Coordinates of C-alpha atoms in Angstrom, one line a residue:
Chain A
M4 CA -28.5 65.7 22.5
G5 CA -29.3 64.2 19.1
L6 CA -33.5 62.6 18.1
E7 CA -32.0 59.2 19.1
P8 CA -32.1 57.9 22.5
P9 CA -28.8 57.5 24.4
V10 CA -26.9 54.5 24.1
L11 CA -26.7 54.4 27.9
A12 CA -27.9 55.8 30.5
V13 CA -27.9 55.9 34.0
E14 CA -30.9 57.4 35.8
N15 CA -31.1 58.0 39.6
V16 CA -28.9 55.6 40.2
F17 CA -27.7 54.9 44.1
K18 CA -25.6 51.7 45.7
R19 CA -24.1 51.0 49.2
Y20 CA -22.1 48.9 50.7
Q21 CA -21.9 47.6 54.0
V22 CA -18.7 48.1 54.9
S23 CA -17.5 45.9 58.3
R24 CA -15.5 47.4 61.1
G25 CA -14.5 44.1 63.1
L26 CA -16.7 41.3 64.5
L27 CA -18.7 43.1 67.1
R28 CA -18.9 46.4 65.6
P29 CA -21.9 47.7 63.9
K30 CA -21.3 48.1 60.2
R31 CA -21.1 51.5 58.5
S32 CA -22.9 52.1 55.2
L33 CA -20.9 53.2 53.0
Q34 CA -22.7 55.6 50.0
A35 CA -20.9 54.9 46.8
V36 CA -23.2 56.5 44.9
R37 CA -26.0 58.4 45.4
G38 CA -28.4 59.5 42.7
V39 CA -26.5 59.9 39.9
S40 CA -28.0 60.3 36.3
L41 CA -25.7 60.7 33.4
S42 CA -26.0 59.8 29.5
V43 CA -24.5 58.9 26.7
D44 CA -24.9 59.4 22.9
K45 CA -24.2 57.7 19.8
Q46 CA -20.4 58.0 18.9
R47 CA -19.9 60.7 21.5
T48 CA -17.3 60.7 24.6
L49 CA -18.7 61.0 28.3
G50 CA -15.8 62.4 31.1
I51 CA -16.4 61.3 34.2
V52 CA -13.6 62.8 36.7
G53 CA -13.2 63.1 40.5
E54 CA -11.0 62.4 43.4
S55 CA -10.6 59.1 44.5
G56 CA -13.3 57.5 46.1
C57 CA -15.9 59.3 45.0
G58 CA -17.4 56.5 43.2
K59 CA -16.3 56.7 39.8
S60 CA -15.3 53.1 40.3
T61 CA -18.3 52.1 41.4
L62 CA -20.1 53.4 38.7
A63 CA -18.0 52.0 36.5
R64 CA -18.9 48.5 37.3
M65 CA -22.5 49.3 37.4
L66 CA -22.4 50.2 34.1
L67 CA -20.4 47.3 33.0
N68 CA -23.4 45.3 34.6
L69 CA -20.9 43.7 37.0
E70 CA -23.0 44.8 39.9
R71 CA -26.9 46.1 40.2
P72 CA -27.6 49.7 41.4
D73 CA -29.5 49.7 44.9
E74 CA -32.2 52.1 43.2
G75 CA -32.3 53.6 40.1
D76 CA -31.4 51.7 36.9
I77 CA -29.1 51.5 33.8
L78 CA -30.7 51.5 30.2
L79 CA -29.0 50.4 27.4
D80 CA -30.5 51.3 24.4
G81 CA -33.5 52.6 26.4
R82 CA -33.8 48.9 28.0
S83 CA -33.4 48.7 31.5
A84 CA -30.0 46.6 31.9
G85 CA -31.6 43.6 34.2
T86 CA -33.7 42.7 31.9
V87 CA -30.9 42.5 28.6
G88 CA -29.4 39.4 28.9
R89 CA -25.5 38.7 30.4
L90 CA -24.5 37.8 26.8
D91 CA -26.3 40.6 25.1
F92 CA -25.4 43.3 27.2
S93 CA -21.5 41.7 27.3
A94 CA -21.7 42.3 23.4
R95 CA -22.6 45.9 23.6
V96 CA -20.6 47.1 26.9
Q97 CA -17.0 46.2 27.1
P98 CA -14.8 47.5 29.8
V99 CA -10.5 48.8 29.5
F100 CA -9.4 48.4 33.0
Q101 CA -6.9 50.6 34.9
D102 CA -4.1 48.6 35.8
P103 CA -2.4 46.9 32.8
Y104 CA -0.4 44.1 34.5
S105 CA -4.0 42.5 36.1
T106 CA -6.1 42.9 33.0
L107 CA -5.2 39.7 31.0
N108 CA -5.2 36.2 32.3
P109 CA -1.4 35.3 32.9
R110 CA -2.2 31.6 32.0
R111 CA -3.4 32.5 28.2
T112 CA -1.0 33.6 25.5
I113 CA -2.1 37.1 23.6
L114 CA -4.0 35.7 20.5
E115 CA -6.4 33.4 23.1
T116 CA -6.9 36.4 25.0
V117 CA -8.9 38.2 21.9
M118 CA -10.3 35.0 20.3
H119 CA -12.1 34.2 23.8
P120 CA -14.6 36.9 24.0
L121 CA -15.9 35.0 20.6
R122 CA -15.5 31.4 22.1
V123 CA -18.1 33.2 24.8
H124 CA -20.3 34.2 22.1
A125 CA -20.1 31.1 20.1
R126 CA -18.7 33.3 17.0
G127 CA -17.6 31.7 14.2
E128 CA -15.5 28.7 13.6
R129 CA -11.6 28.5 15.9
N130 CA -10.0 29.9 12.4
A131 CA -12.7 32.3 11.8
R132 CA -11.9 33.6 15.4
E133 CA -8.0 33.1 15.0
T134 CA -8.6 35.6 11.9
R135 CA -10.6 38.2 13.4
A136 CA -8.3 38.2 16.7
A137 CA -5.8 38.6 14.8
R138 CA -6.8 41.4 12.4
L139 CA -7.8 43.3 15.7
L140 CA -4.6 42.9 17.6
D141 CA -3.1 44.3 14.0
L142 CA -5.1 47.1 14.4
V143 CA -4.4 48.3 18.0
G144 CA -0.5 47.6 16.6
L145 CA 0.4 44.7 18.0
P146 CA 3.3 43.0 16.4
R147 CA 2.6 39.2 15.3
R148 CA 5.4 37.8 16.6
A149 CA 3.7 38.7 20.1
H150 CA 0.6 36.5 19.2
H151 CA 1.7 33.8 20.9
A152 CA 3.7 35.5 23.6
H153 CA 1.7 34.9 27.2
P154 CA 1.2 38.8 28.9
N155 CA 4.3 38.6 30.6
Q156 CA 5.9 39.2 28.0
L157 CA 4.9 42.2 27.1
S158 CA 5.0 45.8 28.2
G159 CA 2.1 47.7 30.5
G160 CA 1.3 49.7 26.9
Q161 CA 1.6 46.8 24.7
R162 CA -1.0 44.9 27.5
Q163 CA -3.2 47.5 27.1
R164 CA -3.5 47.6 23.3
V165 CA -4.7 43.5 23.6
A166 CA -7.1 44.5 26.1
I167 CA -8.4 47.1 24.0
A168 CA -8.1 44.1 21.3
R169 CA -10.1 42.1 24.0
A170 CA -12.7 44.5 24.5
L171 CA -13.4 45.8 20.5
V172 CA -13.7 41.9 19.1
L173 CA -17.4 41.9 19.7
E174 CA -18.0 45.4 18.0
P175 CA -19.7 46.8 21.2
Q176 CA -21.7 50.0 20.7
V177 CA -19.7 51.4 24.2
L178 CA -16.2 51.1 25.6
I179 CA -16.2 51.9 29.7
C180 CA -12.6 52.8 30.2
D181 CA -12.0 53.1 33.7
E182 CA -8.4 55.2 33.8
P183 CA -7.0 53.2 31.4
T184 CA -3.7 55.3 30.9
S185 CA -2.8 56.1 34.5
A186 CA -0.8 53.2 35.1
L187 CA 1.4 54.0 32.0
D188 CA 4.6 56.2 31.5
V189 CA 3.4 59.0 29.8
S190 CA 5.3 58.9 26.8
I191 CA 3.0 55.6 26.0
Q192 CA -0.1 57.5 27.9
A193 CA -0.5 59.8 24.3
Q194 CA 0.2 56.7 22.1
I195 CA -3.1 55.0 23.9
L196 CA -5.2 57.8 24.3
N197 CA -4.9 58.3 20.4
L198 CA -5.5 54.7 19.5
I199 CA -8.8 54.9 21.3
Q200 CA -9.4 58.1 19.9
E201 CA -8.6 56.6 16.1
L202 CA -10.6 53.3 16.9
Q203 CA -13.6 55.2 17.6
K204 CA -14.0 56.9 14.6
E205 CA -13.2 53.6 13.0
F206 CA -15.8 51.5 14.9
G207 CA -18.1 54.4 15.9
I208 CA -18.6 53.3 19.5
S209 CA -19.5 55.8 22.5
I210 CA -16.8 56.1 25.4
V211 CA -17.3 56.8 29.3
F212 CA -14.2 57.8 30.1
I213 CA -13.3 57.9 33.6
S214 CA -10.1 60.0 34.8
H215 CA -8.8 62.1 37.3
N216 CA -6.8 63.3 34.7
L217 CA -8.4 66.8 33.4
A218 CA -6.0 67.4 30.7
V219 CA -6.7 64.0 29.2
V220 CA -10.5 64.4 29.4
E221 CA -10.6 67.8 27.9
H222 CA -8.3 66.2 25.4
L223 CA -11.1 63.2 24.4
C224 CA -14.0 63.9 26.0
D225 CA -17.1 65.5 24.5
E226 CA -18.8 65.8 27.5
V227 CA -17.6 65.5 31.2
A228 CA -19.1 65.1 34.9
V229 CA -17.5 66.4 38.2
M230 CA -18.6 63.8 40.2
Y231 CA -17.7 64.4 44.7
L232 CA -18.6 62.0 47.4
G233 CA -20.9 59.9 45.4
R234 CA -22.8 62.8 43.0
V235 CA -22.3 64.3 39.9
V236 CA -21.8 68.2 41.1
E237 CA -21.8 69.4 37.4
N238 CA -21.8 68.5 33.9
G239 CA -22.2 69.4 30.7
P240 CA -20.0 70.1 27.5
T241 CA -16.4 69.5 28.2
A242 CA -15.0 73.0 26.7
D243 CA -17.9 75.3 28.8
V244 CA -17.1 73.4 31.8
M245 CA -13.5 73.8 31.2
A246 CA -14.0 77.6 30.7
S247 CA -16.6 78.5 33.2
P248 CA -16.9 76.2 35.8
R249 CA -20.0 76.5 37.7
H250 CA -18.9 74.7 40.7
P251 CA -16.3 75.5 43.6
Y252 CA -15.1 71.2 43.5
T253 CA -14.6 71.8 39.6
K254 CA -12.9 75.5 40.2
A255 CA -10.6 73.5 42.4
L256 CA -10.0 70.3 40.6
L257 CA -9.1 72.8 37.7
D258 CA -6.3 75.0 39.8
S259 CA -5.2 71.7 40.7
V260 CA -3.5 71.1 37.5
L261 CA 0.3 71.5 37.5
T262 CA 1.8 73.4 35.2
P263 CA 5.3 73.4 33.8
D264 CA 6.6 76.7 35.4
V265 CA 8.0 75.8 38.1
G266 CA 7.9 79.3 39.8
L267 CA 4.2 79.2 40.4
G268 CA 4.9 76.8 43.3
L269 CA 2.0 74.2 44.1
P270 CA -1.5 76.0 44.2
D271 CA -3.4 76.5 47.2
L272 CA -6.5 75.0 46.9
Q273 CA -8.5 76.8 49.9
L274 CA -10.0 73.3 50.3
G275 CA -9.1 73.1 54.0
L276 CA -8.1 69.4 55.5
E277 CA -11.4 67.9 55.6
F278 CA -11.5 65.0 53.8
P279 CA -14.4 63.2 52.2
D280 CA -15.9 59.9 53.6
P281 CA -18.3 58.1 51.8
T282 CA -19.7 56.5 55.4
N283 CA -20.2 59.6 56.7
V284 CA -21.3 61.9 54.2
P285 CA -22.0 66.1 55.3
P286 CA -25.6 67.3 55.7
G287 CA -27.0 69.6 52.9
C288 CA -24.4 70.3 50.3
A289 CA -21.9 67.1 50.6
F290 CA -19.0 69.6 49.6
H291 CA -19.7 72.3 52.2
P292 CA -17.3 71.2 54.5
R293 CA -14.6 71.9 52.3
C294 CA -16.1 75.0 50.4
P295 CA -14.5 78.4 50.4
H296 CA -17.5 80.3 49.3
R297 CA -19.8 78.2 51.3
E298 CA -22.8 80.1 53.3
P299 CA -24.9 78.8 55.8
V300 CA -28.0 77.3 54.1
C301 CA -25.4 75.1 52.5
S302 CA -25.3 73.3 55.9
T303 CA -28.6 72.5 55.8
E304 CA -30.3 72.3 52.4
V305 CA -29.4 70.1 49.7
P306 CA -28.6 72.4 46.4
P307 CA -30.6 71.3 43.3
A308 CA -29.4 68.6 41.5
C309 CA -27.6 69.5 37.8
A310 CA -29.9 69.6 35.1
Q311 CA -29.9 66.7 32.3
A312 CA -28.8 68.9 29.3
G313 CA -26.8 71.9 28.6
H314 CA -24.1 72.8 31.2
G315 CA -25.7 72.6 35.1
S316 CA -24.0 72.6 38.6
E317 CA -25.2 71.3 42.1
C318 CA -24.4 74.0 43.6
H319 CA -26.9 77.2 45.6
F320 CA -24.7 80.2 44.2
A321 CA -23.8 78.3 40.5
D322 CA -24.7 81.4 39.3
R323 CA -22.7 83.8 41.4
L324 CA -20.1 81.9 41.5
A325 CA -19.3 81.4 37.5
G326 CA -18.6 84.8 36.7
A327 CA -16.1 84.9 39.5
F328 CA -14.6 81.8 38.1
A329 CA -14.7 82.5 34.5
G330 CA -10.8 81.9 33.8
P331 CA -8.4 80.4 31.2
A332 CA -10.2 78.7 28.9
A333 CA -7.8 75.4 29.1
V334 CA -6.9 73.6 31.3
C335 CA -3.4 72.9 30.0
A336 CA -3.0 76.7 29.5
G337 CA -2.2 77.2 33.2
R338 CA -4.0 78.5 35.9
G339 CA -5.8 81.2 37.7
Chain B
M12 CA 1.5 30.9 4.1
S13 CA 4.3 32.4 5.4
V14 CA 2.5 34.1 7.8
A15 CA 1.5 30.5 9.0
Q16 CA 5.1 29.3 8.9
T17 CA 6.3 31.8 10.9
H18 CA 3.4 31.4 13.4
S19 CA 4.3 27.4 14.0
G20 CA 7.9 28.4 14.2
E21 CA 7.0 30.9 17.2
R22 CA 5.5 28.2 19.1
A23 CA 8.4 25.5 18.3
S24 CA 10.7 28.1 19.3
A25 CA 8.7 28.8 22.6
R26 CA 8.1 24.7 23.8
R27 CA 12.2 24.2 23.1
L28 CA 12.6 27.0 25.4
R29 CA 10.2 25.6 27.8
L30 CA 11.8 22.0 27.8
R31 CA 15.4 23.9 28.1
R32 CA 13.9 25.4 31.2
W33 CA 12.9 22.3 32.9
G34 CA 16.2 20.6 31.8
Q35 CA 18.0 23.0 33.8
H36 CA 16.6 22.8 37.1
G37 CA 18.1 20.0 39.0
G38 CA 16.1 19.5 41.8
L39 CA 13.3 18.9 38.9
L40 CA 15.3 16.2 36.6
I41 CA 16.5 14.0 40.4
G42 CA 12.9 14.2 41.7
G43 CA 11.5 13.1 38.2
A44 CA 14.1 10.8 37.8
L45 CA 13.0 9.2 41.3
L46 CA 9.8 9.1 40.5
A47 CA 10.2 7.9 36.9
C48 CA 12.4 5.1 38.5
A49 CA 9.1 4.1 40.7
I50 CA 6.8 4.6 38.0
V51 CA 8.0 2.3 35.7
M52 CA 8.9 -0.4 38.6
A53 CA 5.3 -0.2 39.4
L54 CA 4.0 -0.4 35.8
C55 CA 6.6 -3.3 34.7
A56 CA 6.4 -5.0 37.8
P57 CA 6.0 -8.2 36.4
L58 CA 8.5 -7.6 33.8
L59 CA 11.1 -6.5 36.0
A60 CA 10.7 -8.9 39.2
P61 CA 13.4 -11.7 39.3
A62 CA 10.8 -14.1 40.7
D63 CA 7.1 -14.2 42.3
P64 CA 6.8 -11.9 45.4
Y65 CA 4.7 -14.2 47.2
L66 CA 6.4 -17.7 46.5
Q67 CA 7.9 -18.6 50.0
E68 CA 10.6 -20.4 50.3
L69 CA 11.3 -21.7 53.4
G70 CA 14.7 -23.2 53.6
A71 CA 16.3 -19.9 52.2
R72 CA 15.0 -17.2 55.0
L73 CA 16.4 -14.3 56.0
K74 CA 18.6 -14.4 53.1
P75 CA 21.4 -10.9 53.0
P76 CA 21.6 -9.0 49.7
V77 CA 24.3 -9.7 47.5
W78 CA 26.9 -7.3 48.6
A79 CA 26.9 -8.7 51.9
E80 CA 28.2 -12.0 53.3
G81 CA 26.4 -14.9 52.5
G82 CA 24.3 -13.2 49.5
S83 CA 24.3 -14.5 46.2
W84 CA 22.7 -13.0 42.7
A85 CA 19.8 -15.4 42.9
N86 CA 17.9 -12.9 45.7
P87 CA 19.6 -9.7 44.9
L88 CA 18.1 -8.1 48.0
G89 CA 18.2 -11.2 49.7
T90 CA 15.2 -13.1 51.0
D91 CA 12.6 -11.8 54.2
Q92 CA 11.4 -13.6 57.1
L93 CA 9.3 -16.4 54.9
G94 CA 11.9 -17.1 52.2
R95 CA 10.5 -14.5 49.4
D96 CA 12.8 -12.8 47.1
Y97 CA 12.9 -9.4 48.8
L98 CA 13.6 -7.7 45.7
S99 CA 10.4 -9.1 44.0
R100 CA 8.8 -7.6 46.8
L101 CA 10.2 -4.0 46.6
I102 CA 9.4 -3.4 43.2
Y103 CA 5.6 -4.8 43.5
G104 CA 5.4 -3.0 46.4
S105 CA 6.2 0.3 44.2
R106 CA 2.8 0.0 43.1
I107 CA 1.0 0.1 46.5
S108 CA 2.5 3.3 47.6
L109 CA 1.8 5.0 43.9
L110 CA -1.7 4.0 44.0
I111 CA -1.9 5.1 47.7
G112 CA -0.5 8.6 46.6
L113 CA -2.2 8.6 43.7
G114 CA -5.5 7.6 44.8
T115 CA -5.7 9.8 48.1
V116 CA -4.8 13.0 46.0
A117 CA -7.3 12.6 43.9
I118 CA -10.1 12.2 46.3
G119 CA -8.6 15.0 49.1
G120 CA -7.6 17.2 45.9
A121 CA -11.3 16.9 44.5
I122 CA -12.9 17.5 47.8
G123 CA -10.4 20.0 48.8
I124 CA -9.7 22.0 45.9
T125 CA -13.7 22.6 45.6
L126 CA -14.2 23.8 48.5
G127 CA -11.3 26.2 48.3
L128 CA -11.9 27.5 45.1
L129 CA -15.9 28.2 46.2
A130 CA -14.8 29.4 49.1
G131 CA -12.2 31.7 47.6
F132 CA -14.0 32.9 44.9
F133 CA -17.2 33.8 46.6
G134 CA -16.3 34.5 50.3
G135 CA -19.0 35.9 52.7
R136 CA -20.8 33.1 54.3
V137 CA -20.0 30.3 51.9
D138 CA -16.5 31.3 53.3
M139 CA -17.1 31.2 56.7
V140 CA -19.1 27.7 56.7
I141 CA -16.3 26.1 54.5
S142 CA -13.4 27.5 56.9
F143 CA -15.7 25.6 59.8
I144 CA -15.7 23.0 58.3
V145 CA -11.9 22.8 57.4
T146 CA -11.0 24.3 61.4
A147 CA -13.4 20.7 62.2
R148 CA -11.7 18.6 59.6
L149 CA -8.1 20.3 61.2
A150 CA -9.5 19.5 65.2
M151 CA -9.2 15.8 64.2
P152 CA -5.9 13.5 64.5
V153 CA -5.4 12.0 61.2
M154 CA -3.9 9.0 62.6
L155 CA -6.2 8.5 65.4
V156 CA -9.3 8.8 63.0
A157 CA -7.8 6.7 60.2
L158 CA -6.8 4.2 63.1
A159 CA -10.5 4.0 64.5
V160 CA -12.5 3.8 60.9
V161 CA -10.1 1.1 59.5
G162 CA -10.5 -0.8 62.9
L163 CA -13.9 -0.8 62.3
V164 CA -14.5 -1.1 59.0
G165 CA -11.8 -4.0 58.4
S166 CA -8.7 -2.7 56.1
S167 CA -7.6 -3.2 52.9
L168 CA -6.4 -1.1 49.9
T169 CA -9.4 0.7 49.0
V170 CA -10.8 1.2 52.6
V171 CA -7.0 3.0 53.1
I172 CA -7.4 5.0 49.9
L173 CA -10.3 6.3 51.0
V174 CA -10.1 6.7 54.5
L175 CA -7.1 8.6 53.8
G176 CA -8.4 10.5 50.4
L177 CA -11.3 12.0 53.1
L178 CA -8.8 13.1 55.6
L179 CA -6.4 14.8 53.9
W180 CA -7.9 18.0 52.2
D181 CA -7.7 20.0 54.1
Q182 CA -4.2 21.4 52.9
F183 CA -5.8 21.1 49.7
A184 CA -8.5 23.4 50.7
I185 CA -6.8 26.3 52.7
V186 CA -3.8 26.4 50.1
T187 CA -6.9 27.1 46.9
R188 CA -8.7 29.3 49.2
T189 CA -6.1 31.6 49.9
A190 CA -4.3 31.6 46.2
V191 CA -8.4 31.9 44.8
R192 CA -8.7 35.0 47.2
Q193 CA -5.8 36.5 46.4
I194 CA -6.6 36.8 42.7
R195 CA -10.7 37.0 42.6
D196 CA -10.8 40.4 42.3
L197 CA -8.1 41.2 39.5
D198 CA -9.1 43.1 36.6
Y199 CA -9.2 39.6 34.3
I200 CA -11.9 38.1 36.4
A201 CA -13.8 41.0 35.7
A202 CA -13.3 41.4 32.4
A203 CA -14.2 37.8 31.9
R204 CA -17.6 38.7 33.7
A205 CA -17.9 41.6 31.3
V206 CA -17.4 39.3 28.1
G207 CA -20.6 37.3 29.6
S208 CA -18.6 34.0 30.7
S209 CA -20.9 32.7 33.1
T210 CA -19.6 32.1 37.1
P211 CA -18.7 28.0 36.6
S212 CA -16.7 28.9 33.3
I213 CA -14.7 32.0 35.6
I214 CA -14.1 29.4 38.3
L215 CA -12.9 26.9 35.9
R216 CA -11.1 28.6 33.3
E217 CA -9.3 32.2 34.9
A218 CA -9.0 31.4 38.4
L219 CA -8.0 27.3 38.8
P220 CA -5.3 27.9 35.7
N221 CA -3.7 30.9 38.0
V222 CA -3.7 28.7 41.1
T223 CA -2.3 25.5 39.8
G224 CA 1.4 26.2 41.0
P225 CA 0.7 26.5 44.4
I226 CA -1.8 23.0 44.4
L227 CA 0.6 20.9 42.7
V228 CA 3.2 21.7 45.5
V229 CA 0.5 20.8 48.1
V230 CA -0.5 17.6 45.3
T231 CA 3.2 16.6 45.9
L232 CA 3.6 17.2 49.6
E233 CA -0.2 15.1 50.1
M234 CA 1.1 12.4 48.1
A235 CA 4.6 11.9 50.2
H236 CA 2.3 12.7 53.1
A237 CA -0.5 9.8 52.5
I238 CA 2.5 7.1 51.6
L239 CA 4.1 7.5 55.1
L240 CA 0.7 7.3 57.1
E241 CA 0.2 4.4 54.6
A242 CA 3.0 2.9 55.9
A243 CA 2.4 3.8 59.3
L244 CA -1.2 2.0 59.1
S245 CA 0.4 -0.7 57.3
F246 CA 3.3 -1.0 60.0
L247 CA 0.7 -1.2 63.1
G248 CA -0.9 -4.0 61.0
L249 CA -4.2 -1.9 60.4
G250 CA -3.5 -1.0 56.4
V251 CA -2.4 -3.4 53.1
Q252 CA -3.0 -6.6 54.7
P253 CA -0.3 -9.3 53.9
P254 CA 0.5 -11.2 52.1
L255 CA 0.3 -7.7 50.2
P256 CA 4.0 -6.6 49.5
S257 CA 3.4 -2.9 51.0
W258 CA 6.6 -0.9 52.0
G259 CA 5.3 -0.5 55.3
L260 CA 4.3 -4.2 55.6
M261 CA 7.7 -5.1 54.8
I262 CA 9.2 -2.8 57.6
A263 CA 6.6 -3.8 60.2
E264 CA 7.6 -7.7 59.4
G265 CA 10.8 -6.6 59.6
R266 CA 11.3 -5.3 63.4
D267 CA 11.7 -8.8 65.0
Y268 CA 14.9 -9.0 63.0
I269 CA 16.3 -5.4 63.5
F270 CA 19.3 -6.4 65.1
F271 CA 20.0 -9.4 63.2
T272 CA 19.4 -8.4 59.8
P273 CA 18.7 -4.9 60.0
W274 CA 18.5 -4.8 55.9
V275 CA 15.5 -6.3 56.3
I276 CA 14.3 -2.7 57.3
A277 CA 16.8 -0.5 55.9
I278 CA 15.7 -1.6 52.4
P279 CA 12.5 -0.7 52.3
G280 CA 12.8 1.9 54.5
A281 CA 15.5 3.5 51.8
A282 CA 12.5 3.0 49.3
L283 CA 10.4 4.4 50.6
F284 CA 12.3 7.8 51.4
L285 CA 14.0 8.0 48.0
L286 CA 9.9 7.9 47.1
V287 CA 9.0 10.7 49.3
L288 CA 11.9 12.7 48.3
G289 CA 11.3 12.4 44.7
I290 CA 8.0 13.4 44.9
N291 CA 8.9 16.5 46.9
L292 CA 11.5 17.3 44.4
F293 CA 9.6 16.9 41.8
G294 CA 6.9 19.3 42.7
D295 CA 9.1 21.5 44.1
G296 CA 10.6 21.7 40.7
V297 CA 7.5 21.7 38.2
R298 CA 6.3 25.0 40.5
D299 CA 9.6 27.2 40.0
V300 CA 9.5 26.2 36.4
T301 CA 5.4 26.8 35.8
A302 CA 5.3 30.1 37.6
P303 CA 4.4 32.5 35.3
G304 CA 6.5 35.1 37.2
G305 CA 9.7 32.8 36.5
R306 CA 9.6 32.9 33.2

């Protein structure tokens, strides 16, 4: 977008796993991520949405340099993640995970947990580390009396605040949030999301926000990428994608958001009963077995990939469908 | 200043809370008391023992303990078949038992916990190789191998500790491996990696502290196991050699007199039973009190 290169970029990344099916049966290849390209600009928020098993979390692990892609590369400030040292990388990209109950080491106190990254990076003396950790815990709104508590004495929301403090204590450039609120109560979710937004302004960080909650993504993200079976099927500015989806899967996702109006019943998504199987990706467009708009070409030819900039869609009939899909502007306003 | 004060206050109250929790666990207290008795006996043996445990008085053989007919306070627990003061031998014997228990657990624990951490954390091939080694070890009968090795090398306290330590690591490996497998995919391990911690540091600082509960239980079980095995080896004449006062050896030396002076066997047997019971109760208690879930 801007003149500066993106802070974090994903270039045509592939990741496969070998799935064992027992001792004597041959292993199968699970294609978790199949050629994904994305980028996050400075101080912007990129949302990644998709159903379970579409490769979101694998992508997050690669963005955190916890796993290396089989093909393609992750670029941090234009440098390949493989050439940036592990310490150097971790000082600039930090995670907030999904499950508040397993994200903190149960044997450490809260203050020790937040001080630990500083110790690993050998920053400051013990007292300076303690002061800095305490300041961050104040910033995320954790009461002082909780500093010497162990994680099991805190609520889920408080633990997630600690996880955010731990992620920010090194002053990273990018925060990778892997469904940070999906395990929390709805009332707490809003608090944590607002906290993340405030801290983003205060620290000037970029965020990759992985979620299956479209309302949250719409609220938080500048740009959004929709993933299906390991590929980005649609990307673009959040408002554009939400208002005028150009891929039938995005349309189905938007339609699946439940409204408070009980009278409307459950939406009919016309997705059929086929479930996506990453060990057996369909030929042509991966979405075609479930697509209500499929035509013969969809099962034989792979549609052209999304454009990197602007609003792109990986569908043979994106333009035709875009007109048909144009509906209500906001997710929360209801479904078409 | 005031902030620092409240902090230290909170720390102190947390410590008080922990102490109270320890004090409320009955098994822990009884086990701790028994273990403390044994440790005090072992450490202060020269001060506590009324007589020299090696001094033979052939004129005063197999004297009954003080509560039995003909007993006297000169030898509160009587004397053995060579006229040595039984109480003194019992007190010095606690040294052997604890030494065997601690030494075996130190060697076995070092081997087993290391293997278990590696197998559990890395999984895959490493796990396959280590699991094979554990299985191979489990296929060997401890008593037979110990007897064979001691028979070949000759028996001494050091040899017994080494042999038992090199044999009794399987439970450590199995328990550690299982416990580590359960936690290695948790987010705090991934978070530590994302912070840039090295793999050894993650294993030692994130994984190991969270599996100490089950390991502690194995420590106590294996300590008790080793003490009993030493007694068995000594009973068979292949453990600690006379005139060292080992409890197992005392039972062995008394077996000829079981029908005439049963206390010669009953006293070291009871001591052995109480020590093993104490260690097991203590281990269970510590596990209950320190488990984060129990807080």
